[in-house]
mmCIF file of C-alpha atoms in Angstrom:
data_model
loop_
_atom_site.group_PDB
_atom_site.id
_atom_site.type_symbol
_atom_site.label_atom_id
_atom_site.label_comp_id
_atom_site.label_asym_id
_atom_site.label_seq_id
_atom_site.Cartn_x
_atom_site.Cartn_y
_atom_site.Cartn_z
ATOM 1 C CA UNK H 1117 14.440 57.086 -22.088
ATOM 2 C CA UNK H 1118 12.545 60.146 -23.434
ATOM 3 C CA UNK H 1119 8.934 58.514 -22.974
ATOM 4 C CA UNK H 1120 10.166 57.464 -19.405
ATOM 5 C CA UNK H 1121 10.925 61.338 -18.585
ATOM 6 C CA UNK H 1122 7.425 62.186 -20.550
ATOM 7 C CA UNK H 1123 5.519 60.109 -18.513
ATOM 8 C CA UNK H 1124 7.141 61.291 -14.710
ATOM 9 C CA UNK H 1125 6.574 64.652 -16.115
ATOM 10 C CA UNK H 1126 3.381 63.938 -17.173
ATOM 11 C CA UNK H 1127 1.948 61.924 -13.717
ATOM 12 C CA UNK H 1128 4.577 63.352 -11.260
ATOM 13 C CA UNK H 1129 1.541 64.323 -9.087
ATOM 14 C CA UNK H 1130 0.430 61.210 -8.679
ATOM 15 C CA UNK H 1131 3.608 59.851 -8.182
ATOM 16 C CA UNK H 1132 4.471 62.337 -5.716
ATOM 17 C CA UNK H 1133 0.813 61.697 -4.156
ATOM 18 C CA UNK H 1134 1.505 57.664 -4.102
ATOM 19 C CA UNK H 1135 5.113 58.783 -2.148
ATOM 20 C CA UNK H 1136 3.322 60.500 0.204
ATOM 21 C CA UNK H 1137 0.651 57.866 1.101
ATOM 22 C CA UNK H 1138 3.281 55.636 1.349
ATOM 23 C CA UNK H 1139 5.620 57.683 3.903
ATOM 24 C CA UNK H 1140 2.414 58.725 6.032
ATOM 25 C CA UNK H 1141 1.369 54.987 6.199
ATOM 26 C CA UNK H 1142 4.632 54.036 7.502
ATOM 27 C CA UNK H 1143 4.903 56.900 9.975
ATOM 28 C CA UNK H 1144 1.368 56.329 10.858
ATOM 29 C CA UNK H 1145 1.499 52.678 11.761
ATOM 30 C CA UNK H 1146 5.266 52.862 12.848
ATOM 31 C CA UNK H 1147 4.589 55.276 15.526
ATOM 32 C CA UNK H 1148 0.833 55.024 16.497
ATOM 33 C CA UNK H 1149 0.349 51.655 18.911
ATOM 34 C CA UNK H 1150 -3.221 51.154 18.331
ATOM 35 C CA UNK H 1151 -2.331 51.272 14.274
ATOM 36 C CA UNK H 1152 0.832 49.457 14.671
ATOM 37 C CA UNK H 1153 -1.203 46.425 16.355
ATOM 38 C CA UNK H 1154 -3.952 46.573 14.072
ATOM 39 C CA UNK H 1155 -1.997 46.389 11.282
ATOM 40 C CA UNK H 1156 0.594 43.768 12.597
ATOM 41 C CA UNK H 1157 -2.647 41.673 13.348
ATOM 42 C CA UNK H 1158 -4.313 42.192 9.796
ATOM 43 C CA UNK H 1159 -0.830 41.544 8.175
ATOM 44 C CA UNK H 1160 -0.919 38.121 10.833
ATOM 45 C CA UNK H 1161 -4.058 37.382 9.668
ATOM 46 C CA UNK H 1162 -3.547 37.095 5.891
ATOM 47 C CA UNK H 1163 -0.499 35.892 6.218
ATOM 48 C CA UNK H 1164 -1.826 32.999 8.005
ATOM 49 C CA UNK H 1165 -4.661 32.205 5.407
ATOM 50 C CA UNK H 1166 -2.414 32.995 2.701
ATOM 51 C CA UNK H 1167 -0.113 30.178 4.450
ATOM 52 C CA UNK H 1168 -2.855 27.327 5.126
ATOM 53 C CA UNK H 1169 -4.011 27.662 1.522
ATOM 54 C CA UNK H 1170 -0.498 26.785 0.795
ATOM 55 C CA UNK H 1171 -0.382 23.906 3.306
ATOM 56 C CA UNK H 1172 -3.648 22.358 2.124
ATOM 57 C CA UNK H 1173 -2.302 22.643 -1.511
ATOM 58 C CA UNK H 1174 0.851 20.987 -0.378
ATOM 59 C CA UNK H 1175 -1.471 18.218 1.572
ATOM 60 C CA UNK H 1176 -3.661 17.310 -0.963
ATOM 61 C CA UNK H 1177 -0.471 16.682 -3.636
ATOM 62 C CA UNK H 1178 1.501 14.626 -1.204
ATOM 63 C CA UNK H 1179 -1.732 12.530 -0.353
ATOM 64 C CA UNK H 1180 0.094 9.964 -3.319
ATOM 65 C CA UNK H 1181 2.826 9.820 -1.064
ATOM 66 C CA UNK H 1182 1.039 9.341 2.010
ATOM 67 C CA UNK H 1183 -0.876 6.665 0.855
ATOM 68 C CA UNK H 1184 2.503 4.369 -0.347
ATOM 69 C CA UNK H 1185 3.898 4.978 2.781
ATOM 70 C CA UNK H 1186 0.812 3.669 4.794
ATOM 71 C CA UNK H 1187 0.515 0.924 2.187
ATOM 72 C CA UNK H 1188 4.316 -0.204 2.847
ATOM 73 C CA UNK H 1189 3.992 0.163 6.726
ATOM 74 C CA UNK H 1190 0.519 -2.094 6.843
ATOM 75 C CA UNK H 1191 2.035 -4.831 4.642
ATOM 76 C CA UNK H 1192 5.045 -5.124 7.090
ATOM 77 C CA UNK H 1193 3.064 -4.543 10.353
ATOM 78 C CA UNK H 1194 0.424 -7.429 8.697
ATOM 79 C CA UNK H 1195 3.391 -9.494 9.331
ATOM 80 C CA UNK H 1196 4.987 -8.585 12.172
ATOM 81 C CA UNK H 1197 2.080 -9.050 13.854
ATOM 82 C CA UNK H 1198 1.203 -12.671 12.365
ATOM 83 C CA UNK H 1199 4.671 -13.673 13.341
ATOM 84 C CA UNK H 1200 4.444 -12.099 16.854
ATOM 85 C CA UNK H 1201 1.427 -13.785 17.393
ATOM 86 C CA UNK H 1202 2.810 -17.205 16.417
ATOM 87 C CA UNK H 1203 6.098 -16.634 18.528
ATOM 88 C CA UNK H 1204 4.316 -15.196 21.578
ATOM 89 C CA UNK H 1205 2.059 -18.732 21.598
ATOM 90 C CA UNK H 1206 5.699 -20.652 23.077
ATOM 91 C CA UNK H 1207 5.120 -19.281 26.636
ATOM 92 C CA UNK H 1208 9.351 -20.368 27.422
ATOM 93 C CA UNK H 1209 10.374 -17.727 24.466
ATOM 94 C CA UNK H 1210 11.888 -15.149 26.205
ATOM 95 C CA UNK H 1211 11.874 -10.904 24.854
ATOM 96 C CA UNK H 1212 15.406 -11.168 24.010
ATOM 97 C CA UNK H 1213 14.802 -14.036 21.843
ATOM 98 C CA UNK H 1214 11.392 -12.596 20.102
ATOM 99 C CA UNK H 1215 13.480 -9.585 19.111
ATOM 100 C CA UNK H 1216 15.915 -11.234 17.372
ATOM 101 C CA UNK H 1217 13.514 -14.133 15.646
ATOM 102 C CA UNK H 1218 11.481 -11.357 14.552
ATOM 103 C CA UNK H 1219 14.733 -9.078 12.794
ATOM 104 C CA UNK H 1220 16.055 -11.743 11.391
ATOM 105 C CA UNK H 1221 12.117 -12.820 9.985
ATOM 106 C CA UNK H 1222 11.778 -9.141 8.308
ATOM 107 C CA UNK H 1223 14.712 -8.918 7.435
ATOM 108 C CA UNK H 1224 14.640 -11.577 5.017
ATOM 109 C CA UNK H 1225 12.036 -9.279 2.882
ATOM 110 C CA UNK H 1226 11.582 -6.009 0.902
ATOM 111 C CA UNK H 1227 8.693 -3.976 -0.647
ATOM 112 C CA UNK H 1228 8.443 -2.673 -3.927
ATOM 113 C CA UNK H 1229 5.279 0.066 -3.571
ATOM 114 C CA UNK H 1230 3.186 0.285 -6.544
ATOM 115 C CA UNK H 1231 0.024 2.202 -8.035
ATOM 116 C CA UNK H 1232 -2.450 -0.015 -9.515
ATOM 117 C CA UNK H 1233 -3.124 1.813 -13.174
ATOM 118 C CA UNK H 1234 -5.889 -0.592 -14.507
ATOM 119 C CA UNK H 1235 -8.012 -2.909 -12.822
ATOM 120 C CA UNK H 1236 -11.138 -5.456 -13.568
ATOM 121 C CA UNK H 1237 -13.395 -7.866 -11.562
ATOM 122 C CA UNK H 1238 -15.859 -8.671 -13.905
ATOM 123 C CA UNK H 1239 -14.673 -11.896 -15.336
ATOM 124 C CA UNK H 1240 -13.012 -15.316 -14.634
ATOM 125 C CA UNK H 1241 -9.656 -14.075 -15.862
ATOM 126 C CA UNK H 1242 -9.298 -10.594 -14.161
ATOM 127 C CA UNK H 1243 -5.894 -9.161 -14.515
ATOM 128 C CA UNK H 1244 -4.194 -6.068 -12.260
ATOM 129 C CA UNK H 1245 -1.451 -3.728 -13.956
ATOM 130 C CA UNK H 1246 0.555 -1.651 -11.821
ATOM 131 C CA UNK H 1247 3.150 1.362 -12.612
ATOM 132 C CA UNK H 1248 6.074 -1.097 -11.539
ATOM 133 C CA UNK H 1249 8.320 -3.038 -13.679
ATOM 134 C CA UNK H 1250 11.636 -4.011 -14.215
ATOM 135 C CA UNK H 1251 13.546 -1.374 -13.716
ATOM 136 C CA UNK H 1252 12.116 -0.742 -10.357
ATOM 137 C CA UNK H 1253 13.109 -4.740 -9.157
ATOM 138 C CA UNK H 1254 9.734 -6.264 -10.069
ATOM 139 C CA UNK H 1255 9.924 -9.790 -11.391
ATOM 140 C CA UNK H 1256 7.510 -12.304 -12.141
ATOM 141 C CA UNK H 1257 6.123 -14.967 -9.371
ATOM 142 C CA UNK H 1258 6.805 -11.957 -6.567
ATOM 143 C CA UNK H 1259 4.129 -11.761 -4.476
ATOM 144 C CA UNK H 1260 1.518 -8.674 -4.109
ATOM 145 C CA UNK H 1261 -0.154 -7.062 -1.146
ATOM 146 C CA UNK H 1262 -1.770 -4.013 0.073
ATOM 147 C CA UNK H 1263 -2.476 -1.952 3.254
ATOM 148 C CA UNK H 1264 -5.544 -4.737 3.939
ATOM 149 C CA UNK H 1265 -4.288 -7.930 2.895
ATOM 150 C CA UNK H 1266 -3.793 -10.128 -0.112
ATOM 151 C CA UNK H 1267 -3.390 -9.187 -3.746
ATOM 152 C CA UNK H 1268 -2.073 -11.750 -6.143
ATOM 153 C CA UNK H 1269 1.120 -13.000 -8.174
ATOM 154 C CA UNK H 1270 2.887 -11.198 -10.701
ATOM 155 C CA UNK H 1271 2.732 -12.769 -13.629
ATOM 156 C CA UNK H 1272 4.133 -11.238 -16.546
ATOM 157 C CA UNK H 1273 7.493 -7.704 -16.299
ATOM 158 C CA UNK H 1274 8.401 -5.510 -18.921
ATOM 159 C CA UNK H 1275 10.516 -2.881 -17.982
ATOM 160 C CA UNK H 1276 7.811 -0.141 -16.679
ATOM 161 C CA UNK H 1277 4.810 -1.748 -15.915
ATOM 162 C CA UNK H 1278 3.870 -5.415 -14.687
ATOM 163 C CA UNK H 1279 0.479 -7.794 -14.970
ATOM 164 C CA UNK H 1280 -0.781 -9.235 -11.890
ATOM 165 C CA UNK H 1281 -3.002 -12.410 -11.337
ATOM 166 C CA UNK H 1282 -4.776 -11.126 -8.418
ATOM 167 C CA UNK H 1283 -6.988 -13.879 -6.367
ATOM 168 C CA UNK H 1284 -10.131 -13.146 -8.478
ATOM 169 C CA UNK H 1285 -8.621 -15.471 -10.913
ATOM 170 C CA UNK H 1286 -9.789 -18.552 -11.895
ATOM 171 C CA UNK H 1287 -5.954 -19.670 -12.303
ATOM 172 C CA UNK H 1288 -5.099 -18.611 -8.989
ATOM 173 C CA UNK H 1289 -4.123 -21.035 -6.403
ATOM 174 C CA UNK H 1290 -2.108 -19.570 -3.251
ATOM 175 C CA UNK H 1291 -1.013 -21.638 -0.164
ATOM 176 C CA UNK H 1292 -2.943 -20.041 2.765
ATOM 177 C CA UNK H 1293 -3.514 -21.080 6.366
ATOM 178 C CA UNK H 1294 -5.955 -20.869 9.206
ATOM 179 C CA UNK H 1295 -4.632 -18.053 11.681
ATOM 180 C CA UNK H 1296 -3.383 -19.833 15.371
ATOM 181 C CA UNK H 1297 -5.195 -23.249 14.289
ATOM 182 C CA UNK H 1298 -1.962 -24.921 11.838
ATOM 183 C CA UNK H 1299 -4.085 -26.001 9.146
ATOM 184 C CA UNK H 1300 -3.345 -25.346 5.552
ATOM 185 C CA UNK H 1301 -5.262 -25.217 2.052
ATOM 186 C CA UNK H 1302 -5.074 -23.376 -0.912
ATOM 187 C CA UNK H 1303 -6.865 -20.223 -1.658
ATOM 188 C CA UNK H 1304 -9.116 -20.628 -5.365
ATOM 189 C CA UNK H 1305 -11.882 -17.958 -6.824
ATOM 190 C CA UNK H 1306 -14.601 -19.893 -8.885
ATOM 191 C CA UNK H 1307 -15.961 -15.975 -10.333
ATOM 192 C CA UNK H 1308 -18.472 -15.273 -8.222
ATOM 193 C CA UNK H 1309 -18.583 -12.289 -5.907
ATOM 194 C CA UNK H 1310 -15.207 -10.177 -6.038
ATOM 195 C CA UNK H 1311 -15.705 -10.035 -1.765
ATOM 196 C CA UNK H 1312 -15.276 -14.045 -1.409
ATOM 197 C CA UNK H 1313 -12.949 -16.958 -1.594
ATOM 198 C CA UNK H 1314 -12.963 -20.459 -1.226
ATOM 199 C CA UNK H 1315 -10.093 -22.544 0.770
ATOM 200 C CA UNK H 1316 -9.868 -25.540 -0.232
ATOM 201 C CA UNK H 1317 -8.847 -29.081 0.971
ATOM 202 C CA UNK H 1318 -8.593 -28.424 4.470
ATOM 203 C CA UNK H 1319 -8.321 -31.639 6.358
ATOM 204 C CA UNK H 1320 -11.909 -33.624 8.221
ATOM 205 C CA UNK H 1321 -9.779 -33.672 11.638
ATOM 206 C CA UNK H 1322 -9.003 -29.707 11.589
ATOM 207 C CA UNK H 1323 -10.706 -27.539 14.652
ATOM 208 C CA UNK H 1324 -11.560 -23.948 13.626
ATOM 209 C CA UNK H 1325 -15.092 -21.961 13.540
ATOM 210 C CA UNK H 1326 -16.585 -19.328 11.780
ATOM 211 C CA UNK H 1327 -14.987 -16.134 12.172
ATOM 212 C CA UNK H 1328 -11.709 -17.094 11.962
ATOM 213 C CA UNK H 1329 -8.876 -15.374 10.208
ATOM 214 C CA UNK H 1330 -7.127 -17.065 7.111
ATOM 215 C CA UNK H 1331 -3.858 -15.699 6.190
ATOM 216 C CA UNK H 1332 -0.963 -16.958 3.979
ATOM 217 C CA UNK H 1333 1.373 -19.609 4.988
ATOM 218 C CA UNK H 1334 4.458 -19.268 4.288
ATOM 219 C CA UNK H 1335 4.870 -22.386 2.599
ATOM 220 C CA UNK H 1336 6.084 -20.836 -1.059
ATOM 221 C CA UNK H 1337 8.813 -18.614 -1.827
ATOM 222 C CA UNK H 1338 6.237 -16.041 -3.287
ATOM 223 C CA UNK H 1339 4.721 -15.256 -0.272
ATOM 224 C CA UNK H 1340 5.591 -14.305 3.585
ATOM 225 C CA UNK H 1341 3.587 -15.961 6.167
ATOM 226 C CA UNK H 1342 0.984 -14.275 7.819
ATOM 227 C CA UNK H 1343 -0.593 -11.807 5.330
ATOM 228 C CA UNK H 1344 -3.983 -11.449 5.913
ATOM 229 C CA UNK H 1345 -6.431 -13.634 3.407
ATOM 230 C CA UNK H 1346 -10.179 -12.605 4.609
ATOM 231 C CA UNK H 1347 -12.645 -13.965 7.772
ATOM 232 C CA UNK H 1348 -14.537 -17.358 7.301
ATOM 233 C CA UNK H 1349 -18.122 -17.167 7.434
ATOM 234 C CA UNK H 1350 -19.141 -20.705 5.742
ATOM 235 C CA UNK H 1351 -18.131 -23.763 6.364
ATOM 236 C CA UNK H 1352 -18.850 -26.805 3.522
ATOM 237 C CA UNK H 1353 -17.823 -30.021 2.141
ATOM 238 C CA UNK H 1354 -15.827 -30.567 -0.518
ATOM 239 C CA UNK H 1355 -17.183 -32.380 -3.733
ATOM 240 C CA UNK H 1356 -15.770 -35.939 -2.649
ATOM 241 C CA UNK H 1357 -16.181 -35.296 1.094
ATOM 242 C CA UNK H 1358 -13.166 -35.947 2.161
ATOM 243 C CA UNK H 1359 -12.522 -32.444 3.064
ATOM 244 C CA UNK H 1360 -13.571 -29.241 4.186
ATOM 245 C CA UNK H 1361 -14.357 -25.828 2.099
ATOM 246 C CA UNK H 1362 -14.207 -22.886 3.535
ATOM 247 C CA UNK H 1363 -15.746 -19.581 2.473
ATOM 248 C CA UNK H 1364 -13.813 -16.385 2.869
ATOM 249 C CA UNK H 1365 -14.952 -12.832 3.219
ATOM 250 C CA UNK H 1366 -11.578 -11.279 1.211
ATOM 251 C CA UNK H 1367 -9.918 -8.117 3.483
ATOM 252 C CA UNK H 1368 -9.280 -6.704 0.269
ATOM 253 C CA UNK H 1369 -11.374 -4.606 -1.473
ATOM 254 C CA UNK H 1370 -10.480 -5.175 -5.366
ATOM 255 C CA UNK H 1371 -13.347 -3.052 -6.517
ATOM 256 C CA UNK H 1372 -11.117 -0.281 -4.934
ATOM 257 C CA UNK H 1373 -7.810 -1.116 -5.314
ATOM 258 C CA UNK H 1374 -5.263 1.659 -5.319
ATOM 259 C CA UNK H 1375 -2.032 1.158 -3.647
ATOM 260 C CA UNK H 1376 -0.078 -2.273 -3.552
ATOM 261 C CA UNK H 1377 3.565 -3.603 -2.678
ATOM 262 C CA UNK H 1378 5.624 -6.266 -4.508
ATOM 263 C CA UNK H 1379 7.152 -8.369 -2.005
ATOM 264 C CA UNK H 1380 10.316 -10.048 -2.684
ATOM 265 C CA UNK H 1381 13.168 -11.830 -0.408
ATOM 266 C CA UNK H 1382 16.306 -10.514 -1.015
ATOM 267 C CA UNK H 1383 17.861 -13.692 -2.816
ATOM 268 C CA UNK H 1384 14.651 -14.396 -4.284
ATOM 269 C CA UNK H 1385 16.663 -14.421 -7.837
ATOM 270 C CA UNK H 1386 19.591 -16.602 -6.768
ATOM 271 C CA UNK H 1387 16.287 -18.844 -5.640
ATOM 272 C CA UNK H 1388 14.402 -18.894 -8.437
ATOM 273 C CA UNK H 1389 17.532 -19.507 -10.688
ATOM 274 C CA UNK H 1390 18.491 -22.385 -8.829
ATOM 275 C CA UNK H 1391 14.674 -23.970 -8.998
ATOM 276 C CA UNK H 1392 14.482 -23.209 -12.587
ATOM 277 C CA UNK H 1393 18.032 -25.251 -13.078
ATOM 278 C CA UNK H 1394 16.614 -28.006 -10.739
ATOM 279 C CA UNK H 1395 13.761 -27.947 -13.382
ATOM 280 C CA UNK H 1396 15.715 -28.274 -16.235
ATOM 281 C CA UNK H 1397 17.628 -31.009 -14.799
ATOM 282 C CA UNK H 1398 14.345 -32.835 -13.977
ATOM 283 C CA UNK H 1399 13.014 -32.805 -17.522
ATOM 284 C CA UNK H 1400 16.644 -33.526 -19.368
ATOM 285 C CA UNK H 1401 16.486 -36.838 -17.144
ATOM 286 C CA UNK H 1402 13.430 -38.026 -18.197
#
């Protein structure tokens, strides 16, 4: 307390001189218009920049955020549209009856965003991890998507973090289809460029041309129908001839692969319980 007292003895004239600055500014901008404004509009003015700093600091943290929530809404709208499109080819379906087809479709699904956290697309074997496990509903043979189309197949869960066989695999077989033409193949990488595909085995007697879409088919329990595959742009024989292969320019970009969803149906455990038990019935009878 006695060096407190020391030191207001010791500076009260500038203490007295800072008081007085301070009760002149007020006075002077308080009752002065011109100085009131000016200062209301400097004080404005750096409050404002002071403010958008803020809001661009804000932005560029929630960008994470931003981008799962664009990633979630594309995978959905990938397949509301593929189903709309299907639905809206029955001219006699009526709006009523879309609605409810279509509620009752995406309804049957969920998504599990994800952050890819290591990547490669480099070899035969190329393997995705993302920062979803377990714990967060991720099981293996869910499916995988992002914002642009088709990612791969879970393949291995621990309770954080999960593997993923994406479609640059040389193990990876998917059920796809051609987009508004019916016909079905499987989708197969053979470790050549990580833009292309091949579909193979689709039938001699299909119709389609270049620049069609491919997209998934629906006919697995890992996948929805209508997730976007890629765009053919070559059309060749098979080996044996007695069907077509198709190459596919792949919507995703794996080279830049950030943000994914899991995709699941919400019984997709009772389902895969139950096929594992048919299984295991199966192989006790043999």
């Amino acid at each position: 307390m006695h060096n407190l007292l020391a030191f207001l003895v010791k500076y009260n004239h500038w203490l007295v001189f800072l008081l007085l600055e301070v009760v002149s500014g007020v006075m002077l901008f308080k009752y002065n218009s011109y100085q009131g404004s000016a200062w209301f509009s400097s004080a404005n003015y750096v409050a404002g920049t002071v403010s958008e700093w803020q809001a661009d600091i804000e932005k560029y943290f929630s960008l994470a955020l931003c981008n799962e929530q664009l990633t979630r809404r594309n995978v959905f709208l990938e397949q509301e549209v593929g189903r709309l499109r299907r639905l809206l080819s029955d001219a006699h379906v009526d709006t009523t009856d879309l609605m409810r087809s279509e509620q009752e479709l995406l309804s049957q699904y969920q998504v599990i965003p994800a952050k890819v956290v290591s990547n490669s697309v480099s070899s035969f074997n190329n393997l995705i991890t993302i920062d979803k496990g377990k714990a967060d509903g991720v099981e293996t043979d869910m499916g995988v998507a992002c914002g642009n189309g088709l990612v791969g197949v879970v393949y291995l869960v621990n309770d954080h973090y999960s593997v993923v066989i994406p479609v640059l695999n040389y193990q990876s077989h998917i059920s796809v289809t051609i987009r508004n033409r019916g016909y079905f193949g499987y989708l197969t990488w053979d470790g050549g460029s990580p833009i292309e595909a091949y579909v193979e085995d689709v039938p001699r007697h299909a119709q389609f041309k270049k620049g069609d879409w491919v997209e998934t088919s629906g006919y697995s329990s890992i996948f929805p129908s209508g997730i976007t595959v890629g765009k053919i742009i070559e059309i060749n024989d098979s080996e044996d001839g007695l069907s077509y292969r198709l190459k596919v320019h792949l919507s995703t970009d794996f080279a830049n692969l950030r943000d994914v969803c899991v995709i699941t149906e919400h019984d997709f455990a009772e389902r895969m319980h139950l096929l594992e038990a048919a299984n295991d019935s199966l192989a006790n009878t043999r």
